[in-house]
Amino acid sequence: MNSCEKLQRASYECHRRFPPGLARDSACRHLNRALAQCLVSEMCPEECEAVRSLCASGGTHLKRSQCQQAQLSLSICLSYHQEDNH
């Protein structure tokens, strides 16, 4: 069992309980976000941690530049995994 399965089940149950629309969006938002963060962390743990640590606050020009580089690295990692599944 991967670490995201519990969140995936909870999100599925939330979507099953509420009809499509604003009520579902509002009720399930926190679960959807947590599941997305979990999946990203599972696929690209180093890149995700770099974004978390480098993008937590504005900081200096250097830190903002490092944050942008970390975001690009995460995007590339996610793209790689997306292509892998096609």
Short mmCIF file of C-alpha atoms in Angstrom, two decimals:
data_model
loop_
_atom_site.label_atom_id
_atom_site.label_comp_id
_atom_site.label_asym_id
_atom_site.label_seq_id
_atom_site.Cartn_x
_atom_site.Cartn_y
_atom_site.Cartn_z
CA MET A 1 0.00 0.00 0.00
CA ASN A 2 1.51 3.35 -0.99
CA SER A 3 1.24 6.31 1.33
CA CYS A 4 -1.41 8.03 -0.84
CA GLU A 5 -3.97 5.20 -0.94
CA LYS A 6 -5.79 6.34 2.21
CA LEU A 7 -6.16 9.86 0.80
CA GLN A 8 -7.25 8.46 -2.54
CA ARG A 9 -9.99 6.40 -0.88
CA ALA A 10 -11.12 9.38 1.22
CA SER A 11 -11.27 11.61 -1.87
CA TYR A 12 -13.22 8.97 -3.79
CA GLU A 13 -15.72 8.64 -0.93
CA CYS A 14 -16.12 12.39 -0.71
CA HIS A 15 -16.82 12.60 -4.45
CA ARG A 16 -19.27 9.73 -4.17
CA ARG A 17 -21.21 11.42 -1.34
CA PHE A 18 -21.69 14.80 -2.98
CA PRO A 19 -23.26 15.57 -6.36
CA PRO A 20 -21.10 17.48 -8.86
CA GLY A 21 -21.01 21.21 -8.24
CA LEU A 22 -20.01 23.77 -5.66
CA ALA A 23 -20.95 21.62 -2.66
CA ARG A 24 -18.63 18.83 -3.81
CA ASP A 25 -15.87 21.27 -4.69
CA SER A 26 -16.08 22.86 -1.26
CA ALA A 27 -16.44 19.61 0.69
CA CYS A 28 -13.69 17.70 -1.11
CA ARG A 29 -11.19 20.51 -1.78
CA HIS A 30 -8.91 19.72 1.17
CA LEU A 31 -8.80 16.01 0.29
CA ASN A 32 -8.15 16.69 -3.39
CA ARG A 33 -5.29 19.04 -2.54
CA ALA A 34 -3.77 16.64 0.01
CA LEU A 35 -3.98 13.78 -2.50
CA ALA A 36 -2.36 15.87 -5.23
CA GLN A 37 0.46 16.90 -2.89
CA CYS A 38 0.96 13.30 -1.80
CA LEU A 39 1.14 12.02 -5.38
CA VAL A 40 3.59 14.74 -6.41
CA SER A 41 5.73 13.98 -3.35
CA GLU A 42 5.70 10.28 -4.22
CA MET A 43 6.73 10.82 -7.85
CA CYS A 44 9.30 13.58 -7.36
CA PRO A 45 10.32 13.66 -3.69
CA GLU A 46 13.58 15.61 -4.03
CA GLU A 47 12.14 18.20 -6.39
CA CYS A 48 9.04 18.61 -4.22
CA GLU A 49 11.14 19.13 -1.10
CA ALA A 50 13.31 21.69 -2.91
CA VAL A 51 10.21 23.68 -3.91
CA ARG A 52 8.87 23.47 -0.35
CA SER A 53 12.08 24.75 1.21
CA LEU A 54 13.11 27.31 -1.42
CA CYS A 55 9.69 28.79 -2.15
CA ALA A 56 8.38 29.11 1.40
CA SER A 57 9.03 32.86 1.54
CA GLY A 58 9.99 35.68 -0.81
CA GLY A 59 13.57 36.17 0.29
CA THR A 60 16.45 37.54 -1.73
CA HIS A 61 16.80 37.68 -5.49
CA LEU A 62 19.01 34.57 -5.26
CA LYS A 63 16.39 32.66 -3.28
CA ARG A 64 13.65 33.65 -5.73
CA SER A 65 15.87 32.47 -8.58
CA GLN A 66 16.52 29.17 -6.77
CA CYS A 67 12.78 28.81 -6.17
CA GLN A 68 12.08 29.27 -9.89
CA GLN A 69 14.75 26.69 -10.75
CA ALA A 70 13.26 24.24 -8.23
CA GLN A 71 9.79 24.77 -9.72
CA LEU A 72 11.16 24.11 -13.20
CA SER A 73 12.87 20.93 -12.00
CA LEU A 74 9.61 19.75 -10.42
CA SER A 75 7.72 20.51 -13.62
CA ILE A 76 10.25 18.52 -15.67
CA CYS A 77 10.05 15.60 -13.25
CA LEU A 78 6.24 15.55 -13.42
CA SER A 79 6.33 15.78 -17.22
CA TYR A 80 8.70 12.85 -17.32
CA HIS A 81 6.32 10.75 -15.22
CA GLN A 82 3.35 11.84 -17.28
CA GLU A 83 5.05 10.75 -20.50
CA ASP A 84 6.02 7.49 -18.82
CA ASN A 85 2.36 6.62 -18.31
CA HIS A 86 1.23 7.14 -21.91
#
